[in-house]
CSV table of C-alpha atoms in Angstrom, one decimal:
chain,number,residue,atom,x,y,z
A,23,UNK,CA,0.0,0.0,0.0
A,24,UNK,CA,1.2,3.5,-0.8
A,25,UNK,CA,1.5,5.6,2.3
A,26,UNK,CA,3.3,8.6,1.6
A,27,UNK,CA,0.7,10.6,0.0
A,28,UNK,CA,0.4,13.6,1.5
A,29,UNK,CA,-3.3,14.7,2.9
A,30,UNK,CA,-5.1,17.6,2.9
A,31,UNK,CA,-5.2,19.7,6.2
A,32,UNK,CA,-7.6,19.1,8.7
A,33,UNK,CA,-8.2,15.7,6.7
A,34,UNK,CA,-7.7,12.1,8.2
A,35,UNK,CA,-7.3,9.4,6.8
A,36,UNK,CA,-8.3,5.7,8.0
A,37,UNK,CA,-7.7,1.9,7.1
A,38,UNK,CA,-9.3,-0.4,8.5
A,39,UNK,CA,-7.7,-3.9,9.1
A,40,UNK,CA,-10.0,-5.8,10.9
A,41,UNK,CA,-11.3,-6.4,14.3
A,42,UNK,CA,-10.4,-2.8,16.4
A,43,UNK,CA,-7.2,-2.4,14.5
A,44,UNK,CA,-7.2,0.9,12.3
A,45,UNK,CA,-4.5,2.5,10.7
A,46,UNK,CA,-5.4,6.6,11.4
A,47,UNK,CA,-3.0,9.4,9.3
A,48,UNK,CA,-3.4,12.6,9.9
A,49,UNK,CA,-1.1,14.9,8.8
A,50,UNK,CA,2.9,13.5,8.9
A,51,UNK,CA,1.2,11.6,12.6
A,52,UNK,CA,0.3,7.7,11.9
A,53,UNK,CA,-1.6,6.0,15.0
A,54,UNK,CA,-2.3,1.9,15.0
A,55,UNK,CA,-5.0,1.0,17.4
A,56,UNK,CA,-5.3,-2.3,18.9
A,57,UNK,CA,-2.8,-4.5,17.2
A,58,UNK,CA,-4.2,-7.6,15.9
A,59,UNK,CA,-2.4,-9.9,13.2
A,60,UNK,CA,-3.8,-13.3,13.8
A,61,UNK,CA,-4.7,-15.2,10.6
A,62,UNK,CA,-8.4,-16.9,10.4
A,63,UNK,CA,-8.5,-20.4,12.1
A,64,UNK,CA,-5.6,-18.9,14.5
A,65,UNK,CA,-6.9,-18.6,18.6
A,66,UNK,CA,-6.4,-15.4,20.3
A,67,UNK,CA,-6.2,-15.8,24.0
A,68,UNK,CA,-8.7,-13.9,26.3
A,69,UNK,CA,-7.6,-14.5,29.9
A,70,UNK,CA,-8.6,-16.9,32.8
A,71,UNK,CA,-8.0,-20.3,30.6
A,72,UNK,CA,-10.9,-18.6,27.1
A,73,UNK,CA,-9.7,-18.8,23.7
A,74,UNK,CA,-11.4,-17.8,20.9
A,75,UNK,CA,-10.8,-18.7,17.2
A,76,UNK,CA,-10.8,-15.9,14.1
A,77,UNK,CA,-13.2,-16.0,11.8
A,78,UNK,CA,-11.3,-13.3,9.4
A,79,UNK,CA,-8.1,-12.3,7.5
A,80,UNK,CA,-6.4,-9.2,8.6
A,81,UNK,CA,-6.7,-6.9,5.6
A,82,UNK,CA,-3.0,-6.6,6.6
A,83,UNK,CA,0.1,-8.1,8.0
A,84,UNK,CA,2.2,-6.4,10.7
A,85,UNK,CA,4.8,-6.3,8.1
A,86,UNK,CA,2.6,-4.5,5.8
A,87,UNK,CA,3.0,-1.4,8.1
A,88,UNK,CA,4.2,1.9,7.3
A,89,UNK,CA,8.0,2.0,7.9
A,90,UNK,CA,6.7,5.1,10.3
A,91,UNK,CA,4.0,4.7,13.2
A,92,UNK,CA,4.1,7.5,15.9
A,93,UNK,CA,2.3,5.5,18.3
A,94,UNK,CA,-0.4,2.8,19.0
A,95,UNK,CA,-3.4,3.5,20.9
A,96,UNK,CA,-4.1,0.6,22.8
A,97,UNK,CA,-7.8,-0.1,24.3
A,98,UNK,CA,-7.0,-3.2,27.2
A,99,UNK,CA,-4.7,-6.0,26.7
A,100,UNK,CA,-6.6,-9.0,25.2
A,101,UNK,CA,-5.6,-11.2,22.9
A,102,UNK,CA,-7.8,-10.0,20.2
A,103,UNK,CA,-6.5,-6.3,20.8
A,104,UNK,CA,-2.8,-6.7,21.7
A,105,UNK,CA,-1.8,-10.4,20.0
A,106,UNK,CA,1.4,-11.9,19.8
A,107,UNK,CA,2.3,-11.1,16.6
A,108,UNK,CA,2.1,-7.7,17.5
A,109,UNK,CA,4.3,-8.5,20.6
A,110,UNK,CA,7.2,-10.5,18.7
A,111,UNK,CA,7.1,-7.5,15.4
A,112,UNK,CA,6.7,-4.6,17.0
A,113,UNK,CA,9.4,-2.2,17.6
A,114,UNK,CA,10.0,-2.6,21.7
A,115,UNK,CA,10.7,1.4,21.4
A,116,UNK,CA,7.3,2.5,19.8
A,117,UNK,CA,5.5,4.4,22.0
A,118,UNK,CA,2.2,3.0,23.5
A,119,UNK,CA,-0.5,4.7,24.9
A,120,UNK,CA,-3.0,2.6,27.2
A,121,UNK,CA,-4.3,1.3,30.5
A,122,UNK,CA,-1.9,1.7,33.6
A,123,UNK,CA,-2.7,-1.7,34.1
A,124,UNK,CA,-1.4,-2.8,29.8
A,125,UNK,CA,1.5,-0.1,30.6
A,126,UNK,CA,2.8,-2.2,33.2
A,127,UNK,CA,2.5,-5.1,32.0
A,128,UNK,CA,4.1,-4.3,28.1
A,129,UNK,CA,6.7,-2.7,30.3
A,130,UNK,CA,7.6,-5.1,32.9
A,131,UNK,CA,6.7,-8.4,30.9
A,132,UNK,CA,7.4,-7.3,27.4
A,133,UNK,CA,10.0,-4.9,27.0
A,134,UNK,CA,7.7,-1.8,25.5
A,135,UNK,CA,10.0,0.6,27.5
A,136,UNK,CA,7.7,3.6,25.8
A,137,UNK,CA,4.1,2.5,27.3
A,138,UNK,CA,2.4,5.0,28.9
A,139,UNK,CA,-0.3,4.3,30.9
A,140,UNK,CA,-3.3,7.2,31.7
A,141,UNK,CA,-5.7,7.2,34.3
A,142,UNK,CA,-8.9,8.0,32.9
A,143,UNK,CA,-9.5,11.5,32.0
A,144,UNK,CA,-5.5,12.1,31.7
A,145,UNK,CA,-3.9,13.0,28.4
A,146,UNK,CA,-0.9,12.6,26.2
A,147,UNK,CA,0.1,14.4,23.2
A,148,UNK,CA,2.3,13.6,20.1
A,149,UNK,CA,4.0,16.5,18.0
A,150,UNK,CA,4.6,16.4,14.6
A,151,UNK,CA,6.3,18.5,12.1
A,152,UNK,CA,3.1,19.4,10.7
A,153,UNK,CA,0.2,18.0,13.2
A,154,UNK,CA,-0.3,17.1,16.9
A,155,UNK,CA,-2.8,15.2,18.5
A,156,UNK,CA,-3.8,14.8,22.0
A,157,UNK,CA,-4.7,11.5,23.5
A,158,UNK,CA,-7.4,11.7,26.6
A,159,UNK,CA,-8.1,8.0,27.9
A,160,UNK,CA,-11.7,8.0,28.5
A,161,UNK,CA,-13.8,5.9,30.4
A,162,UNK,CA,-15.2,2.5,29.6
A,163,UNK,CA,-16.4,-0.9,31.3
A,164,UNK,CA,-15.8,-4.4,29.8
A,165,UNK,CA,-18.2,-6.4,31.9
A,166,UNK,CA,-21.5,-5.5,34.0
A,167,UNK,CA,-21.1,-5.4,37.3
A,168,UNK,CA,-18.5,-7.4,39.6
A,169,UNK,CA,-18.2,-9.4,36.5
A,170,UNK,CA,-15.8,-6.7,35.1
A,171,UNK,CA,-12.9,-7.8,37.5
A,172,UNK,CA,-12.4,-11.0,35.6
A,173,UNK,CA,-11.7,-8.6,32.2
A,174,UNK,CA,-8.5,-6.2,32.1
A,175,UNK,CA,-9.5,-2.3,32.9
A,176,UNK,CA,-10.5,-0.6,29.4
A,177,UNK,CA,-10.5,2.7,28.1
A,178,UNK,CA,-12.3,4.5,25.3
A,179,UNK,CA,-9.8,7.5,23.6
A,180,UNK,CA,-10.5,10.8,22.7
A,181,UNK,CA,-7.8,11.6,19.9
A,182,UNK,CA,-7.9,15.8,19.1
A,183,UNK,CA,-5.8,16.6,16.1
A,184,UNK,CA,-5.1,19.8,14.7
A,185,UNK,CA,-1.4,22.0,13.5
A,186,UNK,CA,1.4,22.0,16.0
A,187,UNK,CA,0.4,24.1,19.0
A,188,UNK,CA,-3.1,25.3,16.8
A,189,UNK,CA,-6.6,24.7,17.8
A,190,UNK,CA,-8.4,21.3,17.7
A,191,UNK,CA,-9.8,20.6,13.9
A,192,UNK,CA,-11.0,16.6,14.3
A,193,UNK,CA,-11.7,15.0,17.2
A,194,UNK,CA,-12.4,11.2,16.6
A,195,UNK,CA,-13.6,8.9,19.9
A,196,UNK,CA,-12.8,5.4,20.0
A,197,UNK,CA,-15.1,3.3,22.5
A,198,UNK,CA,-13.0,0.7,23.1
A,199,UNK,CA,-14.8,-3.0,24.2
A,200,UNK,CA,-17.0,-0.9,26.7
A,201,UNK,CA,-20.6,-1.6,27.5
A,202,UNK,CA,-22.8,1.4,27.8
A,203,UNK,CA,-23.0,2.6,31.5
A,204,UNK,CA,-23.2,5.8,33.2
A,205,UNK,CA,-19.4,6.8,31.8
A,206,UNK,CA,-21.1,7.1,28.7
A,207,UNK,CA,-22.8,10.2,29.4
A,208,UNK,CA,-20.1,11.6,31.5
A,209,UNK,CA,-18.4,12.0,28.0
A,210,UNK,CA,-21.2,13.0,26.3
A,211,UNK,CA,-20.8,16.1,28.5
A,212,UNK,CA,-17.3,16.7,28.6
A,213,UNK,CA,-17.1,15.8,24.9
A,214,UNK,CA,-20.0,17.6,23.4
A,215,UNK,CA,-18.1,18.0,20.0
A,216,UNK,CA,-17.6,14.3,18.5
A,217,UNK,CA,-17.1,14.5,14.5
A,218,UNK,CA,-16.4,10.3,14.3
A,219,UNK,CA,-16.9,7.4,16.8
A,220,UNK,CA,-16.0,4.3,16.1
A,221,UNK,CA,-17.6,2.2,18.2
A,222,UNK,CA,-16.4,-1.5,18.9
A,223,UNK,CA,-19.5,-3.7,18.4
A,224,UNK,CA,-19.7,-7.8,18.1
A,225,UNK,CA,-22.1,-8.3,21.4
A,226,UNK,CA,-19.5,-10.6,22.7
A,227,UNK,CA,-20.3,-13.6,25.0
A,228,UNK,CA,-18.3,-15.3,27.8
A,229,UNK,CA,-19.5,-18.9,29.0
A,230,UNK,CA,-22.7,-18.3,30.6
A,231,UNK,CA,-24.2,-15.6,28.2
A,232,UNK,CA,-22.3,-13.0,30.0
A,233,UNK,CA,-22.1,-10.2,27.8
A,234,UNK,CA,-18.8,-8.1,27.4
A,235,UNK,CA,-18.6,-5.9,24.4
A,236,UNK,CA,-22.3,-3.9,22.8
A,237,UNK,CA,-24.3,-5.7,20.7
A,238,UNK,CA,-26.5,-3.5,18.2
A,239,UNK,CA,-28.8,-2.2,20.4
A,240,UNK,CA,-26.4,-0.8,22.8
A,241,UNK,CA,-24.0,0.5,20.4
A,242,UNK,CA,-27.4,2.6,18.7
A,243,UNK,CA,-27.8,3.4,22.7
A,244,UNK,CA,-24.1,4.8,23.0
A,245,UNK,CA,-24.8,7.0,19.9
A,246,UNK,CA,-27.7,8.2,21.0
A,247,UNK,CA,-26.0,9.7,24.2
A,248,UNK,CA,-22.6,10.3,22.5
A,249,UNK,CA,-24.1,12.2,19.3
A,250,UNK,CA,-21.4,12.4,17.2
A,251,UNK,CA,-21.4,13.6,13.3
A,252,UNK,CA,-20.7,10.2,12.3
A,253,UNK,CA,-20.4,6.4,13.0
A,254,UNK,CA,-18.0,4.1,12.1
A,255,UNK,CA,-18.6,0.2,13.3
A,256,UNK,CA,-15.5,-2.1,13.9
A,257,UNK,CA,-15.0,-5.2,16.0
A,258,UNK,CA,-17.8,-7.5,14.5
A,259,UNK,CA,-17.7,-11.4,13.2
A,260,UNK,CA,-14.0,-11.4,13.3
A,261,UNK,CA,-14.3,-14.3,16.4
A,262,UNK,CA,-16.1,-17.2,17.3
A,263,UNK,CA,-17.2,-15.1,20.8
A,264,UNK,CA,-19.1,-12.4,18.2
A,265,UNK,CA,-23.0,-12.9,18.5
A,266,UNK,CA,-24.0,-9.4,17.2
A,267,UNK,CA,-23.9,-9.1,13.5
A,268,UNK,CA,-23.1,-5.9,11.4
A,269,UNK,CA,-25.8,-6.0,9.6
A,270,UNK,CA,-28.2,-5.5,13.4
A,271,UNK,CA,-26.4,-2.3,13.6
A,272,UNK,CA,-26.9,-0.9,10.4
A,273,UNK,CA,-30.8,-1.9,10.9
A,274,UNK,CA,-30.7,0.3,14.1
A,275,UNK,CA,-29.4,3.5,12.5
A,276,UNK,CA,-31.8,3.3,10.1
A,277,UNK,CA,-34.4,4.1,13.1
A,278,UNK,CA,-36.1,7.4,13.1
A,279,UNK,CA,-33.9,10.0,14.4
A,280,UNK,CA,-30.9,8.1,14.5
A,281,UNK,CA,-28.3,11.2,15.5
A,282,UNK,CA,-25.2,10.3,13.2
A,283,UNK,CA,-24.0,9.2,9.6
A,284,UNK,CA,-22.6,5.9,9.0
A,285,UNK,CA,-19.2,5.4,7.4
A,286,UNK,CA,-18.9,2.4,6.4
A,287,UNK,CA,-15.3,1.2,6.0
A,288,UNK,CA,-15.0,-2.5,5.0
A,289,UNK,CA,-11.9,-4.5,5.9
A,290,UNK,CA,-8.6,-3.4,3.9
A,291,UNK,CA,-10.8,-0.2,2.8
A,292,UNK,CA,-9.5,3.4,3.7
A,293,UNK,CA,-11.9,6.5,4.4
A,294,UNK,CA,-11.5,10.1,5.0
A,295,UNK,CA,-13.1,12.1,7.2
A,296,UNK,CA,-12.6,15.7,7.0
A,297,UNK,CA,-13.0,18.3,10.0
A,298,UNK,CA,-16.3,20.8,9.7
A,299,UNK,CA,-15.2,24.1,8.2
């Protein structure tokens, strides 16, 4: 793939690879979110003794990266988000930004000297040449109720991009595996300017029906409250634990007064999205 064209300002530019992991250029910055390289038929490992098996091909390999990433924004450490390809390829001096609880972990474990873990509501920024963006963890839940402290903490991101020490032009949320729960209006208050969220979908089960990422009606719920300009859906059918279809989604934002625009971004497709003037 050709990387190196350069974009328009206040433009960014997005390819999706499957599952949660995204490729997201804006100006001379490249993010990858949630790293995940497993082939289909391989088993990702999900904690306390769960596997599940991929139903999907990556669009890409980790190989197939640019020669340049600036960071990866990194939801939770599962193996579905954070795999072991990602783990043996990936340069140990990349930057990550995460959890506390991933940071430690790629740190002590892994040798990912540059993870940085933030508390929820605490920021980091990159600086380009020509672009910054800001990183604010936000907040999310992977299970409902004490059932969350079998699932590694989570957080939703808000990325802010816009010209080196200039105003905010694009702000872009990622949900993160998060059910919807009163966090979700706390950043429909404190974010009240959303132009994409890409909301991570699939209605996962663990043994017993116990539901752990949003299924279609959520994820319509989430929007609802969040109101960004416009919807992008990842994290569907790529594993066995995926009950939720894509295709229950899209029926929901076809509902009256559905608050956003879906962009639809098919695996190994790019999209733009361009900041309001």
């Amino acid at each position: 793939m050709e990387w190196e064209a350069p974009l328009p300002g206040g433009v960014a530019e997005i390819t999706f690879i499957g599952n949660a992991t995204l490729l997201i250029r804006y100006g001379d910055l490249t993010l990858l979110t949630d790293p995940n390289f497993l082939h289909r038929g391989q088993y990702a490992y999900l904690g306390k003794g769960l596997f599940s098996r991929r139903l999907t091909e990556p669009a890409l390999g980790v190989r197939d990266l640019p020669p340049r990433l600036d960071a990866v924004v990194l939801s939770h450490l599962h193996g579905d988000h954070w795999d072991r390809v990602a783990r043996r390829n990936l340069d140990r001096s990349l930057p990550v930004i995460t959890t506390p609880h991933a940071s430690r972990r790629l740190q002590g474990l892994y040798g990912f000297s540059r993870a940085t873990g933030l508390p929820t509501w605490h920021h980091h920024a990159l600086l380009g040449a020509d672009a910054q963006v800001r990183v604010t963890a936000l907040p999310g839940r992977h299970g409902p109720g004490p059932a969350r402290r079998l699932l590694p903490p989570v957080m939703g991101s808000l990325l802010e991009f816009g010209p080196p020490g200039g105003p905010v032009r694009l702000r872009i949320y990622l949900t993160g595996d998060t059910l919807v729960f009163p966090g979700i209006e706390e950043i429909a208050r404190r974010c009240p300017e959303i132009h994409l969220a890409v909301v991570h979908l699939g209605g996962t089960r663990l043994p017993g029906g116990l539901l752990v990422t949003m299924d279609a009606a959520q994820g319509a719920r989430l929007v609802r409250t969040v109101r960004p300009r416009q919807v992008m859906p990842v994290h569907y059918e790529d594993y066995t634990v995926m009950r939720s279809p894509l295709s229950d989604f899209l029926a929901e934002t076809r509902r009256s007064q559905f608050p956003a625009d879906v962009l639809m971004c098919r695996r190994g497709e790019r999209v733009r999205i361009e900041a309001p003037a």
